[in-house]
Amino acid sequence: MSWSIKIARIFGIPIYLHWTFLILMVWLAMSQIMEGASTSEALQGLAFPLAMFGCVVLHELGHAVAAQRFGVSTRDITLLPIGGVARLERMPEKPSEELVVALAGPLVNVVIALLLYTAGTRVAFRSEDPEMLVHGGMLGRLLLVNVFLVLFNLIPAFPMDGGRVLRSLLAMTIDYGKATRIAAGVGQFLAIVFAYIGLQYNPFLILIALFVWIGAQSEATQVSERLELEGNSVGDAMLTDFAMLRPTDTLGHAVELLLAGSQHDFPVFEESAFVGVLSRSDLMRGLSLSGRDATVEAFVQPGLPPIGLKDPLVPALNRLRESGVPCVPVMNQHQVAGLLSLENIAELLMVKAALGSRGVATSGGISV
Ligand code: ZN
């Protein structure tokens, strides 16, 4: 999130502006000044795009509030030039819940459009200019923007809202993995259509095409991985041959371990208590700041709390992915039994895919 600045917190959800969004706003203002507008006119000219993005934020909050009802919190909402992104902690797996969360965003814009329409007809009535709503200023244009947001988001280009609606409706009748594959396929087909139209008319569509293409690919892969790993426990994927460090060890000792084997990240234990993880990048940072004689203690990062050998693998994978921590120790009755990293899980998936491909072809690539 380092490329974004926080501008507000609504319902406890931080709202960020991406720097590219700021550049867009500056560019809009500059282009008006170049055309001869004064600074204050140029700033007034930003009122419409800002109101438009305000509607986008409300749309994202619609998703977030609906998700909250199903116990799913939203980490943040970020505004980009191509729209907003609400990062939900996860998508509810129950198709009916995903359907509600997906529809809640566009529904907000339906409500805004109705409010604007009501307000607009009043203004038009009072000013005795019945065409005001159509040709008029902000109200009419904002109304059109909200209608556009509803229609555009409901295009079934997974992972856009319409695509989620499609996936959840499919998942009510066929299995979740197949529903995701179909929705992702439709999404990627539509991404190609967007890119084609974008090349001729509007470069923003090319960005959206990219977002849809990558999003569909990664979600389809994640779902297939999750289904593949369901039923596996942490013990199935963990590394058992690994080195550990103590807080009082020197960085020089860590370097020896790093060079001697293929392990990049080292769990640090004080007696049997887990202290944290010394990753390769922490080690390099430590070496450049303090040299070989510094102790591990000063550069170890608190990691995730240790997990149990028999814990289910999928939630552990999600936690690892979300935290950005390279590995987590696995305990078996207060004894360190292993180390779980994304790399191990990727290897387990490879093995499963190789075994699976002897009979039936497996879908999608493997990337963790
Ligand atoms: Zn949406």
XYZ file of C-alpha atoms and ligand atoms in Angstrom:
369
model
C 0.000 0.000 0.000
C 3.041 2.252 -0.132
C 1.918 3.833 -3.411
C -1.282 5.053 -1.827
C -2.190 7.732 0.670
C -4.880 7.309 3.258
C -7.573 9.962 3.035
C -10.324 8.738 5.315
C -11.722 5.955 7.423
C -15.385 5.080 6.934
C -17.121 2.354 8.993
C -13.626 1.543 10.239
C -12.374 0.861 6.689
C -9.364 2.910 5.557
C -9.849 4.628 2.191
C -6.721 5.119 0.081
C -5.926 7.167 -3.019
C -3.448 5.541 -5.370
C -0.783 7.939 -6.674
C -1.924 7.306 -10.258
C -5.309 8.677 -9.205
C -3.654 11.865 -7.965
C -1.745 12.154 -11.233
C -5.044 11.851 -13.115
C -6.537 14.684 -11.051
C -3.486 16.917 -11.581
C -3.543 16.117 -15.299
C -7.253 16.992 -15.534
C -6.664 20.336 -13.791
C -3.539 21.092 -15.867
C -5.248 20.336 -19.156
C -7.996 22.803 -18.272
C -5.462 25.485 -17.380
C -3.683 24.846 -20.698
C -6.989 25.488 -22.423
C -7.142 28.895 -20.788
C -9.124 28.215 -17.632
C -8.149 30.028 -14.433
C -6.885 28.056 -11.441
C -10.189 28.354 -9.612
C -12.085 27.278 -12.733
C -9.765 24.304 -13.078
C -10.369 23.348 -9.438
C -14.112 23.697 -9.990
C -13.666 21.445 -12.999
C -12.435 18.751 -10.619
C -15.730 18.793 -8.712
C -17.381 16.476 -11.219
C -14.656 13.812 -11.401
C -14.342 13.915 -7.596
C -18.108 13.488 -7.151
C -17.923 10.631 -9.646
C -15.216 8.893 -7.626
C -17.235 9.604 -4.490
C -19.955 7.440 -6.038
C -17.312 4.768 -6.693
C -16.294 4.827 -3.007
C -19.939 4.442 -1.973
C -20.207 1.510 -4.392
C -17.218 -0.178 -2.746
C -18.637 0.542 0.702
C -21.788 -1.251 -0.453
C -19.724 -4.403 -1.025
C -17.925 -3.925 2.294
C -21.085 -3.469 4.363
C -22.724 -6.503 2.744
C -19.601 -8.593 3.396
C -19.583 -7.406 7.003
C -23.032 -8.948 7.437
C -21.493 -12.335 6.642
C -18.616 -11.804 9.049
C -16.098 -10.814 6.369
C -14.175 -7.642 7.068
C -12.668 -5.324 4.472
C -9.002 -4.448 4.772
C -9.144 -1.268 2.713
C -10.656 0.495 -0.261
C -8.320 2.017 -2.845
C -9.247 4.488 -5.565
C -7.464 3.997 -8.886
C -8.006 5.906 -12.133
C -9.942 2.906 -13.469
C -12.205 2.696 -10.422
C -12.195 1.429 -6.879
C -11.043 -1.800 -5.315
C -12.359 -3.063 -1.983
C -10.006 -5.677 -0.551
C -12.257 -8.076 1.316
C -10.507 -10.434 3.684
C -12.015 -13.245 1.610
C -15.002 -13.810 -0.618
C -17.810 -15.672 1.174
C -17.846 -19.174 -0.278
C -21.562 -19.674 0.065
C -22.938 -18.764 -3.394
C -25.941 -16.913 -1.974
C -23.635 -14.763 0.172
C -21.279 -13.981 -2.704
C -24.325 -13.019 -4.781
C -25.468 -10.522 -2.142
C -21.956 -9.052 -1.730
C -21.535 -8.716 -5.512
C -24.920 -7.054 -6.009
C -24.580 -4.667 -3.055
C -22.116 -2.392 -4.907
C -24.233 -1.759 -8.014
C -27.314 -1.506 -5.783
C -25.759 1.536 -4.079
C -25.462 3.232 -7.477
C -29.101 2.394 -8.251
C -30.070 4.155 -5.010
C -27.834 7.169 -5.780
C -29.285 7.379 -9.304
C -32.838 7.346 -7.919
C -31.971 10.053 -5.384
C -30.338 12.186 -8.079
C -33.324 11.669 -10.327
C -35.708 12.802 -7.578
C -33.528 15.808 -6.737
C -33.051 16.590 -10.425
C -36.737 16.589 -11.270
C -37.347 18.971 -8.368
C -34.620 21.352 -9.503
C -35.854 21.142 -13.089
C -39.399 21.833 -11.916
C -38.353 24.825 -9.879
C -36.144 26.308 -12.564
C -38.883 25.659 -15.114
C -36.371 24.000 -17.367
C -37.588 20.436 -17.916
C -34.487 19.551 -19.907
C -32.176 20.419 -17.037
C -31.929 16.805 -15.921
C -30.826 15.654 -19.337
C -28.495 18.436 -20.450
C -28.006 20.135 -17.135
C -25.008 20.333 -14.901
C -23.721 18.009 -12.234
C -26.961 16.258 -11.313
C -27.753 14.943 -14.770
C -24.179 13.948 -15.493
C -23.782 12.228 -12.126
C -27.036 10.398 -12.725
C -25.662 9.078 -16.008
C -22.399 8.074 -14.300
C -24.316 6.009 -11.740
C -26.415 4.315 -14.426
C -23.170 3.574 -16.259
C -21.569 2.174 -13.073
C -24.495 -0.203 -12.592
C -24.486 -1.429 -16.197
C -20.714 -1.645 -16.579
C -20.137 -3.503 -13.310
C -22.813 -6.019 -14.157
C -21.006 -7.125 -17.331
C -20.154 -10.741 -16.432
C -16.398 -10.223 -16.648
C -15.195 -12.161 -13.587
C -13.834 -10.909 -11.150
C -15.961 -7.821 -11.816
C -19.309 -7.754 -9.981
C -21.299 -9.239 -12.877
C -18.778 -12.073 -13.119
C -19.221 -12.806 -9.403
C -22.976 -12.847 -9.908
C -22.432 -15.353 -12.726
C -20.095 -17.536 -10.633
C -22.433 -17.571 -7.636
C -25.471 -18.401 -9.787
C -23.551 -21.207 -11.496
C -22.259 -22.492 -8.144
C -25.835 -22.925 -6.979
C -26.275 -25.709 -9.533
C -22.813 -27.047 -10.416
C -19.707 -27.536 -8.274
C -17.725 -24.499 -7.128
C -14.522 -25.307 -9.020
C -16.314 -25.780 -12.324
C -18.418 -22.639 -11.756
C -15.214 -20.647 -11.148
C -13.533 -22.046 -14.256
C -16.513 -21.136 -16.436
C -16.818 -17.638 -14.936
C -13.060 -17.061 -15.312
C -13.203 -18.260 -18.937
C -16.074 -15.884 -19.732
C -14.146 -13.114 -17.908
C -11.014 -13.671 -19.957
C -12.989 -13.769 -23.189
C -14.590 -10.438 -22.250
C -11.162 -9.059 -21.312
C -10.074 -9.692 -24.909
C -13.215 -7.898 -26.143
C -12.466 -4.957 -23.781
C -8.880 -4.764 -25.002
C -10.013 -4.809 -28.639
C -12.566 -2.027 -28.090
C -10.055 -0.182 -25.909
C -7.422 -0.165 -28.646
C -9.838 1.633 -30.942
C -11.740 3.926 -28.602
C -10.595 4.226 -25.020
C -7.243 3.264 -23.498
C -8.860 2.955 -20.025
C -10.615 -0.155 -21.277
C -7.229 -1.745 -21.957
C -6.304 -1.285 -18.298
C -9.629 -2.779 -17.239
C -9.045 -5.681 -19.649
C -5.689 -6.319 -17.971
C -7.225 -6.125 -14.495
C -9.957 -8.591 -15.497
C -7.560 -10.957 -17.265
C -5.093 -11.143 -14.375
C -7.847 -11.203 -11.742
C -9.715 -14.053 -13.443
C -6.508 -16.045 -13.834
C -5.356 -15.637 -10.249
C -8.757 -16.309 -8.679
C -9.294 -19.413 -10.802
C -5.843 -20.665 -9.795
C -6.473 -19.935 -6.126
C -9.798 -21.736 -6.144
C -8.362 -24.795 -7.879
C -5.461 -24.840 -5.402
C -7.816 -24.552 -2.483
C -9.981 -27.398 -3.735
C -6.846 -29.439 -4.398
C -5.532 -28.878 -0.867
C -8.797 -29.396 0.971
C -8.378 -32.379 3.243
C -4.621 -31.856 3.574
C -3.142 -30.920 6.905
C -0.148 -28.693 7.610
C 1.934 -31.795 8.292
C 1.526 -32.949 4.664
C 3.310 -29.915 3.237
C 5.801 -28.850 5.896
C 9.560 -28.888 5.610
C 11.125 -31.192 8.184
C 14.787 -30.794 7.307
C 15.632 -27.223 8.273
C 17.855 -25.097 10.477
C 16.844 -22.828 13.335
C 18.567 -19.872 14.967
C 18.784 -18.499 18.495
C 18.478 -14.767 19.222
C 22.089 -14.715 20.419
C 23.507 -16.294 17.237
C 25.562 -13.995 15.044
C 24.532 -12.962 11.555
C 27.761 -14.642 10.418
C 26.359 -17.966 11.636
C 23.137 -17.275 9.742
C 25.178 -16.582 6.593
C 26.884 -19.985 6.941
C 23.499 -21.691 7.147
C 22.180 -19.662 4.208
C 25.099 -20.606 1.976
C 25.263 -24.228 3.080
C 21.694 -25.158 2.230
C 18.709 -24.050 0.181
C 16.829 -22.536 3.122
C 16.233 -18.762 2.823
C 14.346 -17.954 5.991
C 15.117 -19.122 9.497
C 12.783 -19.491 12.469
C 14.304 -18.081 15.639
C 13.684 -19.874 18.937
C 14.679 -18.940 22.466
C 14.689 -22.336 24.205
C 11.349 -23.654 22.978
C 9.657 -20.271 22.637
C 9.203 -18.936 19.114
C 10.665 -15.438 18.705
C 10.172 -14.749 15.003
C 11.664 -15.262 11.552
C 14.956 -14.029 10.140
C 14.314 -13.808 6.398
C 17.039 -13.572 3.789
C 16.225 -9.902 3.205
C 16.360 -9.179 6.967
C 19.722 -10.936 7.067
C 21.053 -8.835 4.162
C 19.767 -5.665 5.795
C 21.465 -6.670 9.044
C 24.755 -7.427 7.298
C 24.804 -4.111 5.474
C 23.936 -2.156 8.634
C 25.931 -3.974 11.287
C 28.175 -6.628 9.733
C 28.695 -10.318 10.547
C 29.165 -9.931 14.302
C 25.737 -8.452 15.015
C 23.240 -10.795 16.628
C 20.115 -12.263 15.094
C 18.067 -10.668 17.882
C 18.346 -7.175 16.374
C 16.963 -8.108 12.954
C 14.466 -10.902 13.606
C 10.896 -10.021 12.648
C 7.941 -11.221 14.720
C 6.258 -13.808 12.523
C 2.873 -15.483 12.615
C 2.102 -17.511 15.742
C 3.147 -21.174 15.273
C 0.566 -23.561 13.834
C -0.251 -27.168 14.711
C 0.804 -30.218 12.758
C -2.771 -31.377 12.278
C -4.228 -27.947 11.410
C -5.959 -27.790 8.025
C -3.624 -26.565 5.286
C -5.913 -24.149 3.415
C -6.412 -21.596 6.237
C -2.673 -21.795 6.982
C -1.931 -21.046 3.310
C -4.306 -18.079 3.374
C -2.710 -16.694 6.503
C 0.793 -17.066 5.065
C -0.237 -15.374 1.847
C -2.024 -12.506 3.557
C 0.678 -11.811 6.128
C 3.550 -11.734 3.661
C 5.631 -13.627 6.230
C 7.949 -16.130 4.465
C 7.349 -19.107 6.756
C 5.712 -20.235 9.962
C 6.898 -22.923 12.426
C 4.789 -26.032 12.913
C 4.448 -27.401 16.434
C 3.551 -30.869 17.636
C 2.778 -30.877 21.358
C 5.154 -28.019 22.267
C 7.913 -29.476 20.069
C 8.977 -27.886 16.780
C 7.972 -30.394 14.110
C 8.545 -28.459 10.909
C 8.418 -25.278 8.928
C 5.663 -24.294 6.505
C 6.376 -21.942 3.603
C 4.588 -21.053 0.362
C 7.370 -22.851 -1.462
C 6.549 -26.170 0.286
C 2.889 -25.787 -0.496
C 3.717 -25.063 -4.149
C 5.766 -28.248 -4.209
C 2.944 -30.285 -2.715
C 0.644 -28.870 -5.426
C 3.182 -29.816 -8.098
C 3.349 -33.362 -6.796
C -0.424 -33.600 -6.714
C -0.701 -32.181 -10.236
C 1.936 -34.603 -11.535
C 0.159 -37.550 -9.953
C -3.226 -36.262 -11.113
C -2.105 -35.702 -14.717
C -1.425 -39.410 -15.159
C -5.139 -39.888 -15.682
C -6.956 -36.621 -16.118
C -5.480 -33.317 -17.190
C -5.515 -30.776 -14.372
C -6.542 -27.249 -15.076
C -4.550 -24.088 -14.691
C -0.991 -23.449 -13.683
C 0.443 -23.565 -10.248
C 1.602 -20.429 -8.606
C 1.667 -19.733 -4.933
Zn -18.330 -3.538 -7.432
